[in-house]
């Protein structure tokens, strides 16, 4: 070897020792190249438990096997774990280990420490809340996202991260039949962004509407102080809207009015029109109305056409929260509840609820993204780049960093196709209808909301106390898991039965019905 080559090698060896001594596949290969024949002292510095690329292959296969075995074991597990608060602390040491442990020991602890205390959301007898989506293609997408491990705050930070997201948001908008003004490809100011949750989307909308309104007020009233102007702003939503809407209003320091709904628990235009007139008479400034498509309690639908027309006429931002129900728009026959969606300024739904995309993945579409981007832009020199005109998604969200979440949308939509996703949703709707028919066959029960999608709201006829007792009995039984709710206007208490699991079949619907009938008979005795 020449002197020059030896010097270059020694220089690389020195740089590597100082800067790249960490556990990774690359480090293992470099150690093999540079440290062959090194002293025992150097070898002693390495971590004997380190996981290189080849071990990762082995452990990855083990973990995939564990995941598949877990998913296949739901019917052998309880829906809700039989543990008490504080169960986990005695099972693990009070402090982290000083030296690394073998992965075999970690694998051995997964069942007794973690899985034994997990509420199995994908169990076929889980019928609470709303679905949380999962599928093997989505899990694989998350794996690749974790491996790439980019922080996609700008286009230049990882071009594929940004560009795939813009395309996937257009795919989603087209698949749902959303208006063209929500598409990047339309050439307008609109577009979509993946938020973590619908709660984050609501907060972004509140902040955007708030700052846009204050800017307009300051232009008309230059002497006005921002804090004084802020105190005049008011937003509106349904009394049945999700609690995250109220929370977003609090975080944005905007007062909010929860308006009464009609007999179908739908917010109508007349209620909004009256509230706007009342508040304008008080000197307040209406800025935003959040309409809900698929309320959490009962899957009721606000009248978007009526609300949108009033918002457009009165100069309010109209946002549509369709966290659960939005996925149903994949099916053309289920789009009637979204009549008037073309009037909305923003629209949000959660693919991580009913579209087989793992949490977190919430799709927010904006008619005019500049109302958020221009307000929240912060461009220090170290974040600027020469490729202007591309979305820098850090301006579209609360945090700076973001994961490569569009990968799992891409994987899911390609693996299942639109037709596969439609079949999945239609199956859940059909199972909900089956459960509704079983409940109505017993004269002791009533269904208190029209069954449109995958939720059935039912109760024992009579007082709330009877249904409350039924719920307590089912909670103690623990063979199925569901939750209760209550209408704000009437105070009627009812149980919510949601088709959640991708493994749920007709036999599971019949089983759940039999458990409920058994509990009702027990109460009757």
Short mmCIF file of C-alpha atoms in Angstrom, two decimals:
data_model
loop_
_atom_site.label_atom_id
_atom_site.label_comp_id
_atom_site.label_asym_id
_atom_site.label_seq_id
_atom_site.Cartn_x
_atom_site.Cartn_y
_atom_site.Cartn_z
CA UNK A 1 0.00 0.00 0.00
CA UNK A 2 1.38 3.45 -0.92
CA UNK A 3 2.22 6.05 1.73
CA UNK A 4 -0.59 8.26 0.42
CA UNK A 5 -3.11 5.44 0.68
CA UNK A 6 -1.96 4.60 4.22
CA UNK A 7 -2.35 8.25 5.31
CA UNK A 8 -5.85 8.43 3.81
CA UNK A 9 -6.81 5.22 5.60
CA UNK A 10 -5.42 6.42 8.94
CA UNK A 11 -7.24 9.73 8.53
CA UNK A 12 -10.53 7.93 7.89
CA UNK A 13 -9.87 5.69 10.89
CA UNK A 14 -9.35 8.75 13.11
CA UNK A 15 -12.48 10.52 11.87
CA UNK A 16 -14.56 7.37 12.32
CA UNK A 17 -13.36 6.77 15.88
CA UNK A 18 -14.18 10.33 16.90
CA UNK A 19 -17.52 10.82 15.17
CA UNK A 20 -19.22 7.60 14.09
CA UNK A 21 -18.89 5.11 16.94
CA UNK A 22 -22.53 4.11 17.27
CA UNK A 23 -24.67 1.03 16.84
CA UNK A 24 -25.91 0.74 13.27
CA UNK A 25 -25.54 -1.41 10.20
CA UNK A 26 -23.19 1.17 8.70
CA UNK A 27 -21.02 1.23 11.82
CA UNK A 28 -20.70 -2.57 11.82
CA UNK A 29 -19.45 -2.57 8.23
CA UNK A 30 -17.03 0.27 8.88
CA UNK A 31 -15.65 -1.45 11.98
CA UNK A 32 -14.98 -4.56 9.90
CA UNK A 33 -13.10 -2.42 7.37
CA UNK A 34 -11.08 -0.22 9.71
CA UNK A 35 -10.68 -2.11 12.99
CA UNK A 36 -9.55 -5.52 11.77
CA UNK A 37 -6.57 -6.39 13.97
CA UNK A 38 -7.16 -3.50 16.42
CA UNK A 39 -6.16 -3.78 20.07
CA UNK A 40 -8.23 -5.51 22.75
CA UNK A 41 -8.75 -2.12 24.38
CA UNK A 42 -10.55 -0.78 21.29
CA UNK A 43 -12.76 -3.87 21.06
CA UNK A 44 -13.66 -3.56 24.73
CA UNK A 45 -15.15 -0.15 24.02
CA UNK A 46 -17.78 -1.62 21.68
CA UNK A 47 -21.19 -2.61 22.97
CA UNK A 48 -21.45 -6.42 23.10
CA UNK A 49 -25.25 -6.20 22.81
CA UNK A 50 -25.30 -3.94 19.76
CA UNK A 51 -27.79 -4.76 16.97
CA UNK A 52 -26.29 -4.69 13.50
CA UNK A 53 -28.10 -5.02 10.21
CA UNK A 54 -28.04 -8.81 10.15
CA UNK A 55 -29.41 -9.12 13.65
CA UNK A 56 -32.05 -6.55 12.77
CA UNK A 57 -33.17 -8.81 9.92
CA UNK A 58 -33.57 -11.66 12.40
CA UNK A 59 -35.26 -9.57 15.07
CA UNK A 60 -37.45 -7.93 12.46
CA UNK A 61 -38.74 -11.32 11.38
CA UNK A 62 -39.37 -12.21 15.02
CA UNK A 63 -41.28 -8.98 15.57
CA UNK A 64 -43.38 -9.48 12.43
CA UNK A 65 -44.19 -13.00 13.65
CA UNK A 66 -45.13 -11.58 17.05
CA UNK A 67 -47.38 -8.95 15.45
CA UNK A 68 -49.17 -11.49 13.25
CA UNK A 69 -49.58 -13.90 16.17
CA UNK A 70 -51.00 -11.07 18.29
CA UNK A 71 -53.48 -10.02 15.60
CA UNK A 72 -54.54 -13.64 15.13
CA UNK A 73 -55.02 -14.12 18.87
CA UNK A 74 -57.76 -11.55 19.50
CA UNK A 75 -60.53 -14.08 19.92
CA UNK A 76 -58.47 -15.80 22.64
CA UNK A 77 -57.93 -12.56 24.55
CA UNK A 78 -60.30 -10.41 26.60
CA UNK A 79 -61.37 -7.15 24.97
CA UNK A 80 -60.44 -5.13 28.05
CA UNK A 81 -57.47 -6.35 30.14
CA UNK A 82 -58.10 -7.68 33.62
CA UNK A 83 -55.62 -5.39 35.36
CA UNK A 84 -55.79 -2.65 37.98
CA UNK A 85 -54.14 0.79 37.93
CA UNK A 86 -50.47 0.47 38.78
CA UNK A 87 -50.21 -3.15 37.59
CA UNK A 88 -47.16 -2.49 35.42
CA UNK A 89 -44.70 -0.81 37.80
CA UNK A 90 -43.89 -3.94 39.85
CA UNK A 91 -43.22 -5.90 36.64
CA UNK A 92 -40.18 -3.88 35.56
CA UNK A 93 -37.17 -2.47 37.42
CA UNK A 94 -37.50 1.01 38.94
CA UNK A 95 -34.54 2.27 36.89
CA UNK A 96 -33.17 1.76 33.38
CA UNK A 97 -30.43 -0.89 33.04
CA UNK A 98 -26.87 0.35 33.22
CA UNK A 99 -25.75 -2.09 30.53
CA UNK A 100 -27.67 -3.11 27.45
CA UNK A 101 -29.79 -6.26 27.56
CA UNK A 102 -30.32 -8.87 24.89
CA UNK A 103 -33.32 -8.48 22.64
CA UNK A 104 -34.44 -11.97 23.66
CA UNK A 105 -35.08 -10.66 27.17
CA UNK A 106 -37.03 -7.72 25.76
CA UNK A 107 -39.16 -10.03 23.62
CA UNK A 108 -39.89 -12.21 26.65
CA UNK A 109 -41.32 -9.20 28.51
CA UNK A 110 -43.72 -8.05 25.78
CA UNK A 111 -46.57 -10.40 26.67
CA UNK A 112 -46.62 -10.08 30.50
CA UNK A 113 -45.78 -6.37 30.63
CA UNK A 114 -47.43 -4.87 27.54
CA UNK A 115 -49.94 -7.14 25.84
CA UNK A 116 -51.44 -8.27 29.15
CA UNK A 117 -52.40 -4.66 29.83
CA UNK A 118 -53.59 -3.62 26.36
CA UNK A 119 -57.20 -2.80 25.53
CA UNK A 120 -57.55 -4.67 22.26
CA UNK A 121 -59.08 -2.05 19.96
CA UNK A 122 -59.07 -4.44 17.02
CA UNK A 123 -60.82 -7.26 18.84
CA UNK A 124 -64.03 -8.30 17.03
CA UNK A 125 -65.93 -7.66 20.30
CA UNK A 126 -64.64 -4.08 20.61
CA UNK A 127 -67.58 -1.76 19.85
CA UNK A 128 -66.62 1.44 21.69
CA UNK A 129 -65.82 4.98 20.56
CA UNK A 130 -65.13 4.81 16.79
CA UNK A 131 -62.79 2.53 14.83
CA UNK A 132 -59.05 3.05 14.94
CA UNK A 133 -57.67 1.76 11.68
CA UNK A 134 -54.88 -0.72 11.17
CA UNK A 135 -53.70 -2.95 8.37
CA UNK A 136 -50.51 -4.71 7.41
CA UNK A 137 -49.79 -2.36 4.46
CA UNK A 138 -50.12 0.64 6.78
CA UNK A 139 -47.80 -0.95 9.35
CA UNK A 140 -45.24 -1.55 6.60
CA UNK A 141 -45.56 2.08 5.55
CA UNK A 142 -44.83 3.18 9.10
CA UNK A 143 -41.82 0.85 9.21
CA UNK A 144 -40.34 2.47 6.11
CA UNK A 145 -41.12 5.93 7.49
CA UNK A 146 -39.25 5.05 10.68
CA UNK A 147 -36.29 3.74 8.68
CA UNK A 148 -36.04 6.82 6.47
CA UNK A 149 -36.45 8.90 9.65
CA UNK A 150 -36.58 12.26 7.89
CA UNK A 151 -38.02 15.37 9.50
CA UNK A 152 -40.10 16.70 6.63
CA UNK A 153 -40.56 20.32 7.68
CA UNK A 154 -39.68 21.69 4.23
CA UNK A 155 -39.39 20.54 0.65
CA UNK A 156 -35.59 20.48 0.73
CA UNK A 157 -35.55 18.57 4.04
CA UNK A 158 -36.81 15.57 2.06
CA UNK A 159 -38.39 16.24 -1.34
CA UNK A 160 -40.14 12.85 -1.53
CA UNK A 161 -41.77 13.42 1.88
CA UNK A 162 -43.39 16.64 0.71
CA UNK A 163 -44.19 15.66 -2.86
CA UNK A 164 -45.75 12.29 -2.02
CA UNK A 165 -47.95 14.01 0.55
CA UNK A 166 -49.25 16.54 -1.97
CA UNK A 167 -50.09 13.73 -4.39
CA UNK A 168 -51.69 11.57 -1.69
CA UNK A 169 -53.85 14.47 -0.51
CA UNK A 170 -55.08 14.89 -4.07
CA UNK A 171 -55.71 11.13 -4.28
CA UNK A 172 -57.81 11.30 -1.11
CA UNK A 173 -59.76 14.37 -2.21
CA UNK A 174 -60.61 12.80 -5.57
CA UNK A 175 -61.52 9.45 -4.00
CA UNK A 176 -63.92 11.20 -1.60
CA UNK A 177 -65.44 13.37 -4.32
CA UNK A 178 -64.35 16.62 -2.67
CA UNK A 179 -64.50 19.93 -4.58
CA UNK A 180 -61.62 20.80 -6.89
CA UNK A 181 -60.68 23.83 -4.80
CA UNK A 182 -59.17 21.40 -2.23
CA UNK A 183 -56.74 19.97 -4.82
CA UNK A 184 -53.13 21.02 -5.34
CA UNK A 185 -53.52 19.98 -8.96
CA UNK A 186 -56.35 22.46 -9.51
CA UNK A 187 -53.83 25.27 -9.76
CA UNK A 188 -55.58 27.40 -7.16
CA UNK A 189 -54.65 28.27 -3.60
CA UNK A 190 -56.05 25.10 -2.10
CA UNK A 191 -54.43 21.90 -1.00
CA UNK A 192 -54.20 19.34 1.75
CA UNK A 193 -51.94 18.50 4.65
CA UNK A 194 -51.68 15.53 7.02
CA UNK A 195 -52.24 16.56 10.62
CA UNK A 196 -51.85 14.25 13.57
CA UNK A 197 -55.51 14.34 14.64
CA UNK A 198 -58.78 16.13 13.91
CA UNK A 199 -58.17 18.05 17.15
CA UNK A 200 -55.03 19.54 15.62
CA UNK A 201 -56.94 20.36 12.44
CA UNK A 202 -59.64 22.20 14.41
CA UNK A 203 -57.00 24.19 16.26
CA UNK A 204 -55.27 25.19 13.02
CA UNK A 205 -58.60 26.35 11.61
CA UNK A 206 -59.37 28.35 14.74
CA UNK A 207 -55.97 30.02 14.68
CA UNK A 208 -56.21 30.75 10.97
CA UNK A 209 -59.73 32.21 11.21
CA UNK A 210 -58.77 34.21 14.29
CA UNK A 211 -55.66 35.81 12.82
CA UNK A 212 -57.35 36.46 9.48
CA UNK A 213 -60.21 38.23 11.26
CA UNK A 214 -57.87 40.31 13.43
CA UNK A 215 -55.87 41.38 10.37
CA UNK A 216 -59.07 42.55 8.65
CA UNK A 217 -60.25 44.38 11.76
CA UNK A 218 -56.90 46.12 12.15
CA UNK A 219 -57.07 47.27 8.54
CA UNK A 220 -60.53 48.76 9.18
CA UNK A 221 -59.71 49.99 12.71
CA UNK A 222 -55.98 50.90 12.80
CA UNK A 223 -56.30 52.19 16.34
CA UNK A 224 -57.61 48.87 17.65
CA UNK A 225 -55.35 46.80 19.91
CA UNK A 226 -55.10 43.08 18.98
CA UNK A 227 -56.16 41.97 22.47
CA UNK A 228 -59.26 44.18 22.33
CA UNK A 229 -60.13 42.92 18.87
CA UNK A 230 -59.62 39.33 19.98
CA UNK A 231 -62.17 39.78 22.77
CA UNK A 232 -64.84 40.59 20.17
CA UNK A 233 -64.43 37.42 18.10
CA UNK A 234 -66.95 34.58 18.31
CA UNK A 235 -67.26 31.15 16.69
CA UNK A 236 -70.14 28.68 16.43
CA UNK A 237 -70.65 24.95 16.49
CA UNK A 238 -73.27 22.35 17.33
CA UNK A 239 -74.06 21.39 20.92
CA UNK A 240 -73.26 17.83 19.76
CA UNK A 241 -69.80 18.74 18.39
CA UNK A 242 -66.74 16.92 19.68
CA UNK A 243 -65.10 18.31 22.82
CA UNK A 244 -61.94 19.04 20.81
CA UNK A 245 -63.77 21.95 19.14
CA UNK A 246 -64.36 23.61 22.50
CA UNK A 247 -60.78 22.88 23.47
CA UNK A 248 -59.47 24.43 20.25
CA UNK A 249 -61.50 27.56 20.99
CA UNK A 250 -59.93 27.79 24.45
CA UNK A 251 -56.41 27.39 23.06
CA UNK A 252 -57.10 30.08 20.45
CA UNK A 253 -58.70 32.41 23.05
CA UNK A 254 -61.85 32.69 20.95
CA UNK A 255 -65.27 32.53 22.55
CA UNK A 256 -67.52 29.85 21.14
CA UNK A 257 -71.27 29.30 21.18
CA UNK A 258 -72.74 25.80 21.12
CA UNK A 259 -76.00 26.07 19.21
CA UNK A 260 -79.13 23.99 19.66
CA UNK A 261 -79.83 21.27 17.13
CA UNK A 262 -83.07 20.04 15.57
CA UNK A 263 -84.91 16.81 16.35
CA UNK A 264 -82.31 14.86 14.35
CA UNK A 265 -79.49 16.47 16.36
CA UNK A 266 -78.42 18.43 13.29
CA UNK A 267 -77.27 22.06 13.39
CA UNK A 268 -79.39 24.02 10.94
CA UNK A 269 -79.01 27.35 9.17
CA UNK A 270 -81.74 29.15 11.12
CA UNK A 271 -79.96 28.57 14.43
CA UNK A 272 -76.69 29.93 13.03
CA UNK A 273 -78.38 32.90 11.39
CA UNK A 274 -80.11 33.88 14.63
CA UNK A 275 -76.90 33.54 16.67
CA UNK A 276 -74.95 35.72 14.21
CA UNK A 277 -77.61 38.45 14.35
CA UNK A 278 -77.65 38.37 18.16
CA UNK A 279 -73.87 38.66 18.42
CA UNK A 280 -73.52 41.39 15.82
CA UNK A 281 -76.08 43.40 17.80
CA UNK A 282 -73.78 43.05 20.83
CA UNK A 283 -70.79 44.36 18.87
CA UNK A 284 -69.19 40.94 18.48
CA UNK A 285 -67.50 39.72 15.30
CA UNK A 286 -68.55 36.23 14.06
CA UNK A 287 -65.60 34.54 12.35
CA UNK A 288 -66.09 30.76 12.13
CA UNK A 289 -68.63 27.96 12.08
CA UNK A 290 -67.55 24.35 12.57
CA UNK A 291 -70.05 21.87 11.15
CA UNK A 292 -69.88 18.21 12.09
CA UNK A 293 -70.54 15.32 9.74
CA UNK A 294 -70.90 12.29 12.01
CA UNK A 295 -71.04 13.52 15.62
CA UNK A 296 -69.23 11.45 18.21
CA UNK A 297 -72.29 10.73 20.34
CA UNK A 298 -74.70 9.58 17.66
CA UNK A 299 -73.22 10.10 14.17
CA UNK A 300 -75.62 12.95 13.42
CA UNK A 301 -74.98 15.28 10.48
CA UNK A 302 -75.14 19.06 10.51
CA UNK A 303 -76.73 20.68 7.47
CA UNK A 304 -73.63 21.81 5.61
CA UNK A 305 -75.52 23.41 2.74
CA UNK A 306 -77.55 25.70 4.98
CA UNK A 307 -74.57 26.53 7.20
CA UNK A 308 -72.24 27.07 4.24
CA UNK A 309 -74.64 29.46 2.52
CA UNK A 310 -74.93 31.59 5.65
CA UNK A 311 -71.16 31.55 6.23
CA UNK A 312 -70.49 32.66 2.67
CA UNK A 313 -73.06 35.42 2.92
CA UNK A 314 -71.94 36.64 6.36
CA UNK A 315 -68.19 36.31 5.78
CA UNK A 316 -67.49 33.41 8.18
CA UNK A 317 -65.00 30.62 7.70
CA UNK A 318 -66.93 27.34 7.27
CA UNK A 319 -65.05 24.27 8.49
CA UNK A 320 -66.38 20.71 8.22
CA UNK A 321 -65.24 18.13 10.79
CA UNK A 322 -65.91 14.64 9.39
CA UNK A 323 -63.35 12.74 11.47
CA UNK A 324 -65.16 9.38 11.38
CA UNK A 325 -67.76 9.75 8.65
CA UNK A 326 -65.46 11.28 6.05
CA UNK A 327 -64.13 7.89 4.98
CA UNK A 328 -67.66 6.86 4.00
CA UNK A 329 -67.49 9.39 1.16
CA UNK A 330 -65.42 6.79 -0.68
CA UNK A 331 -68.80 5.16 -1.41
CA UNK A 332 -70.89 7.29 -3.80
CA UNK A 333 -74.17 6.01 -2.32
CA UNK A 334 -73.16 7.36 1.12
CA UNK A 335 -72.33 10.92 0.01
CA UNK A 336 -75.79 12.40 0.51
CA UNK A 337 -74.96 13.49 4.07
CA UNK A 338 -72.21 15.77 2.70
CA UNK A 339 -74.54 17.84 0.52
CA UNK A 340 -73.16 21.38 0.27
CA UNK A 341 -69.54 20.42 0.88
CA UNK A 342 -68.52 22.67 -2.01
CA UNK A 343 -69.40 25.65 0.20
CA UNK A 344 -66.83 24.73 2.88
CA UNK A 345 -63.55 26.60 3.32
CA UNK A 346 -61.90 23.59 4.96
CA UNK A 347 -62.63 19.90 5.46
CA UNK A 348 -61.07 17.31 7.73
CA UNK A 349 -61.36 13.56 8.16
CA UNK A 350 -59.28 10.81 9.76
CA UNK A 351 -58.03 8.01 7.51
CA UNK A 352 -56.77 6.53 10.78
CA UNK A 353 -60.35 5.89 11.87
CA UNK A 354 -62.09 4.00 9.09
CA UNK A 355 -59.72 3.78 6.12
CA UNK A 356 -57.24 1.13 7.32
CA UNK A 357 -54.44 3.68 7.79
CA UNK A 358 -52.70 3.46 11.15
CA UNK A 359 -52.77 6.30 13.66
CA UNK A 360 -51.82 9.11 13.36
CA UNK A 361 -53.13 10.42 10.06
CA UNK A 362 -55.71 13.20 9.81
CA UNK A 363 -56.33 14.83 6.42
CA UNK A 364 -57.04 18.58 6.43
CA UNK A 365 -58.04 20.25 3.15
CA UNK A 366 -58.05 24.03 2.69
CA UNK A 367 -59.71 26.17 0.02
CA UNK A 368 -57.09 28.89 0.53
CA UNK A 369 -54.01 27.56 2.31
CA UNK A 370 -52.44 31.03 2.35
CA UNK A 371 -54.77 32.00 5.21
CA UNK A 372 -52.80 29.60 7.38
CA UNK A 373 -49.40 29.58 5.65
CA UNK A 374 -48.92 33.35 5.54
CA UNK A 375 -49.95 33.77 9.16
CA UNK A 376 -47.75 31.04 10.60
CA UNK A 377 -44.67 31.35 8.38
CA UNK A 378 -41.38 31.75 10.23
CA UNK A 379 -38.29 31.58 8.02
CA UNK A 380 -34.94 31.73 9.79
CA UNK A 381 -31.97 31.51 7.48
CA UNK A 382 -31.22 27.89 8.38
CA UNK A 383 -34.67 26.79 7.15
CA UNK A 384 -34.71 28.73 3.89
CA UNK A 385 -33.95 27.09 0.55
CA UNK A 386 -33.84 28.06 -3.10
CA UNK A 387 -36.80 25.94 -4.26
CA UNK A 388 -39.67 28.33 -3.71
CA UNK A 389 -43.20 27.52 -4.79
CA UNK A 390 -43.19 24.10 -3.12
CA UNK A 391 -45.20 23.51 0.07
CA UNK A 392 -43.12 23.82 3.20
CA UNK A 393 -45.44 21.91 5.48
CA UNK A 394 -43.99 23.37 8.68
CA UNK A 395 -46.18 26.41 7.93
CA UNK A 396 -49.31 24.24 7.76
CA UNK A 397 -49.17 22.77 11.26
CA UNK A 398 -48.31 23.43 14.92
CA UNK A 399 -44.99 21.53 15.23
CA UNK A 400 -41.96 22.14 13.06
CA UNK A 401 -41.07 18.51 12.38
CA UNK A 402 -43.25 15.87 10.78
CA UNK A 403 -43.07 12.18 9.92
CA UNK A 404 -43.27 10.66 6.45
CA UNK A 405 -46.94 9.76 7.00
CA UNK A 406 -48.00 9.81 3.36
CA UNK A 407 -46.16 6.51 2.84
CA UNK A 408 -48.83 4.53 4.68
CA UNK A 409 -51.61 6.22 2.70
CA UNK A 410 -49.77 5.30 -0.50
CA UNK A 411 -49.31 1.69 0.61
CA UNK A 412 -52.93 1.27 1.74
CA UNK A 413 -54.54 2.84 -1.31
CA UNK A 414 -52.39 0.81 -3.68
CA UNK A 415 -52.79 -2.49 -1.82
CA UNK A 416 -56.56 -2.27 -1.29
CA UNK A 417 -57.56 -0.02 -4.16
CA UNK A 418 -60.65 2.17 -3.99
CA UNK A 419 -62.90 -0.85 -4.51
CA UNK A 420 -61.31 -2.73 -1.59
CA UNK A 421 -61.76 0.24 0.76
CA UNK A 422 -65.35 0.66 -0.41
CA UNK A 423 -66.06 -3.01 0.28
CA UNK A 424 -64.61 -2.66 3.79
CA UNK A 425 -66.84 0.32 4.65
CA UNK A 426 -69.93 -1.25 3.09
CA UNK A 427 -69.37 -4.38 5.14
CA UNK A 428 -69.30 -2.38 8.38
CA UNK A 429 -72.47 -0.52 7.40
CA UNK A 430 -74.16 -3.83 6.65
CA UNK A 431 -73.11 -5.29 10.02
CA UNK A 432 -74.48 -2.23 11.80
CA UNK A 433 -77.80 -2.69 10.03
CA UNK A 434 -77.80 -6.33 11.11
CA UNK A 435 -77.30 -5.33 14.74
CA UNK A 436 -80.05 -2.70 14.46
CA UNK A 437 -82.50 -5.33 13.20
CA UNK A 438 -81.63 -7.67 16.07
CA UNK A 439 -82.13 -4.94 18.67
CA UNK A 440 -85.47 -3.79 17.21
CA UNK A 441 -86.75 -7.38 17.21
CA UNK A 442 -86.98 -7.12 21.01
CA UNK A 443 -89.80 -4.78 22.06
CA UNK A 444 -87.96 -3.71 25.20
CA UNK A 445 -85.42 -1.74 23.15
CA UNK A 446 -85.46 1.30 20.89
CA UNK A 447 -82.96 2.83 18.47
CA UNK A 448 -82.65 6.56 19.14
CA UNK A 449 -80.81 7.75 16.01
CA UNK A 450 -81.05 6.80 12.37
CA UNK A 451 -78.43 4.19 11.53
CA UNK A 452 -76.53 5.66 8.60
CA UNK A 453 -73.02 4.25 8.90
CA UNK A 454 -71.42 1.89 11.42
CA UNK A 455 -72.94 3.18 14.68
CA UNK A 456 -76.15 2.01 16.36
CA UNK A 457 -77.49 4.08 19.28
CA UNK A 458 -79.95 2.06 21.37
CA UNK A 459 -81.48 1.93 24.83
CA UNK A 460 -84.05 0.20 26.97
CA UNK A 461 -87.38 1.96 26.70
CA UNK A 462 -88.34 4.00 29.72
CA UNK A 463 -86.13 5.89 32.14
CA UNK A 464 -82.41 6.53 31.84
CA UNK A 465 -81.82 4.46 34.98
CA UNK A 466 -82.71 1.20 33.23
CA UNK A 467 -80.19 1.77 30.44
CA UNK A 468 -77.57 2.92 32.94
CA UNK A 469 -78.06 -0.34 34.83
CA UNK A 470 -77.71 -2.29 31.58
CA UNK A 471 -74.47 -0.51 30.82
CA UNK A 472 -73.05 -1.30 34.27
CA UNK A 473 -73.96 -4.95 33.80
CA UNK A 474 -72.21 -5.10 30.43
CA UNK A 475 -69.12 -3.39 31.85
CA UNK A 476 -68.95 -5.95 34.65
CA UNK A 477 -69.46 -8.81 32.19
CA UNK A 478 -66.57 -7.60 29.95
CA UNK A 479 -67.24 -9.98 27.07
CA UNK A 480 -67.97 -7.02 24.80
CA UNK A 481 -66.84 -3.43 25.09
CA UNK A 482 -69.01 -0.42 24.28
CA UNK A 483 -69.61 3.01 25.81
CA UNK A 484 -72.60 5.18 26.66
CA UNK A 485 -73.57 8.74 25.79
CA UNK A 486 -76.34 11.28 26.28
CA UNK A 487 -78.01 13.88 24.08
CA UNK A 488 -77.40 17.42 25.26
CA UNK A 489 -80.86 18.74 24.44
CA UNK A 490 -83.10 15.95 25.75
CA UNK A 491 -80.82 14.32 28.30
CA UNK A 492 -81.67 10.88 26.86
CA UNK A 493 -79.08 8.30 27.90
CA UNK A 494 -78.18 5.55 25.41
CA UNK A 495 -75.57 2.97 24.49
CA UNK A 496 -73.32 3.22 21.44
CA UNK A 497 -72.57 0.07 19.46
CA UNK A 498 -69.95 0.63 16.76
CA UNK A 499 -68.62 -1.85 14.24
CA UNK A 500 -64.89 -1.29 14.68
CA UNK A 501 -62.71 -4.32 14.00
CA UNK A 502 -61.60 -5.44 10.56
CA UNK A 503 -62.12 -8.98 11.92
CA UNK A 504 -65.74 -8.37 12.91
CA UNK A 505 -68.18 -10.78 11.22
CA UNK A 506 -71.88 -11.54 11.40
CA UNK A 507 -71.21 -14.13 14.11
CA UNK A 508 -69.65 -11.42 16.28
CA UNK A 509 -72.72 -9.22 15.84
CA UNK A 510 -74.94 -12.08 16.93
CA UNK A 511 -72.66 -12.81 19.87
CA UNK A 512 -72.75 -9.19 21.05
CA UNK A 513 -76.54 -9.19 20.73
CA UNK A 514 -76.78 -12.37 22.81
CA UNK A 515 -74.63 -10.84 25.55
CA UNK A 516 -76.84 -7.74 25.63
CA UNK A 517 -80.03 -9.82 25.76
CA UNK A 518 -78.56 -11.93 28.56
CA UNK A 519 -77.76 -8.77 30.54
CA UNK A 520 -81.25 -7.36 29.93
CA UNK A 521 -82.86 -10.60 31.07
CA UNK A 522 -80.70 -10.58 34.18
CA UNK A 523 -81.91 -7.08 35.02
CA UNK A 524 -85.53 -8.05 34.39
CA UNK A 525 -85.26 -10.82 36.99
#
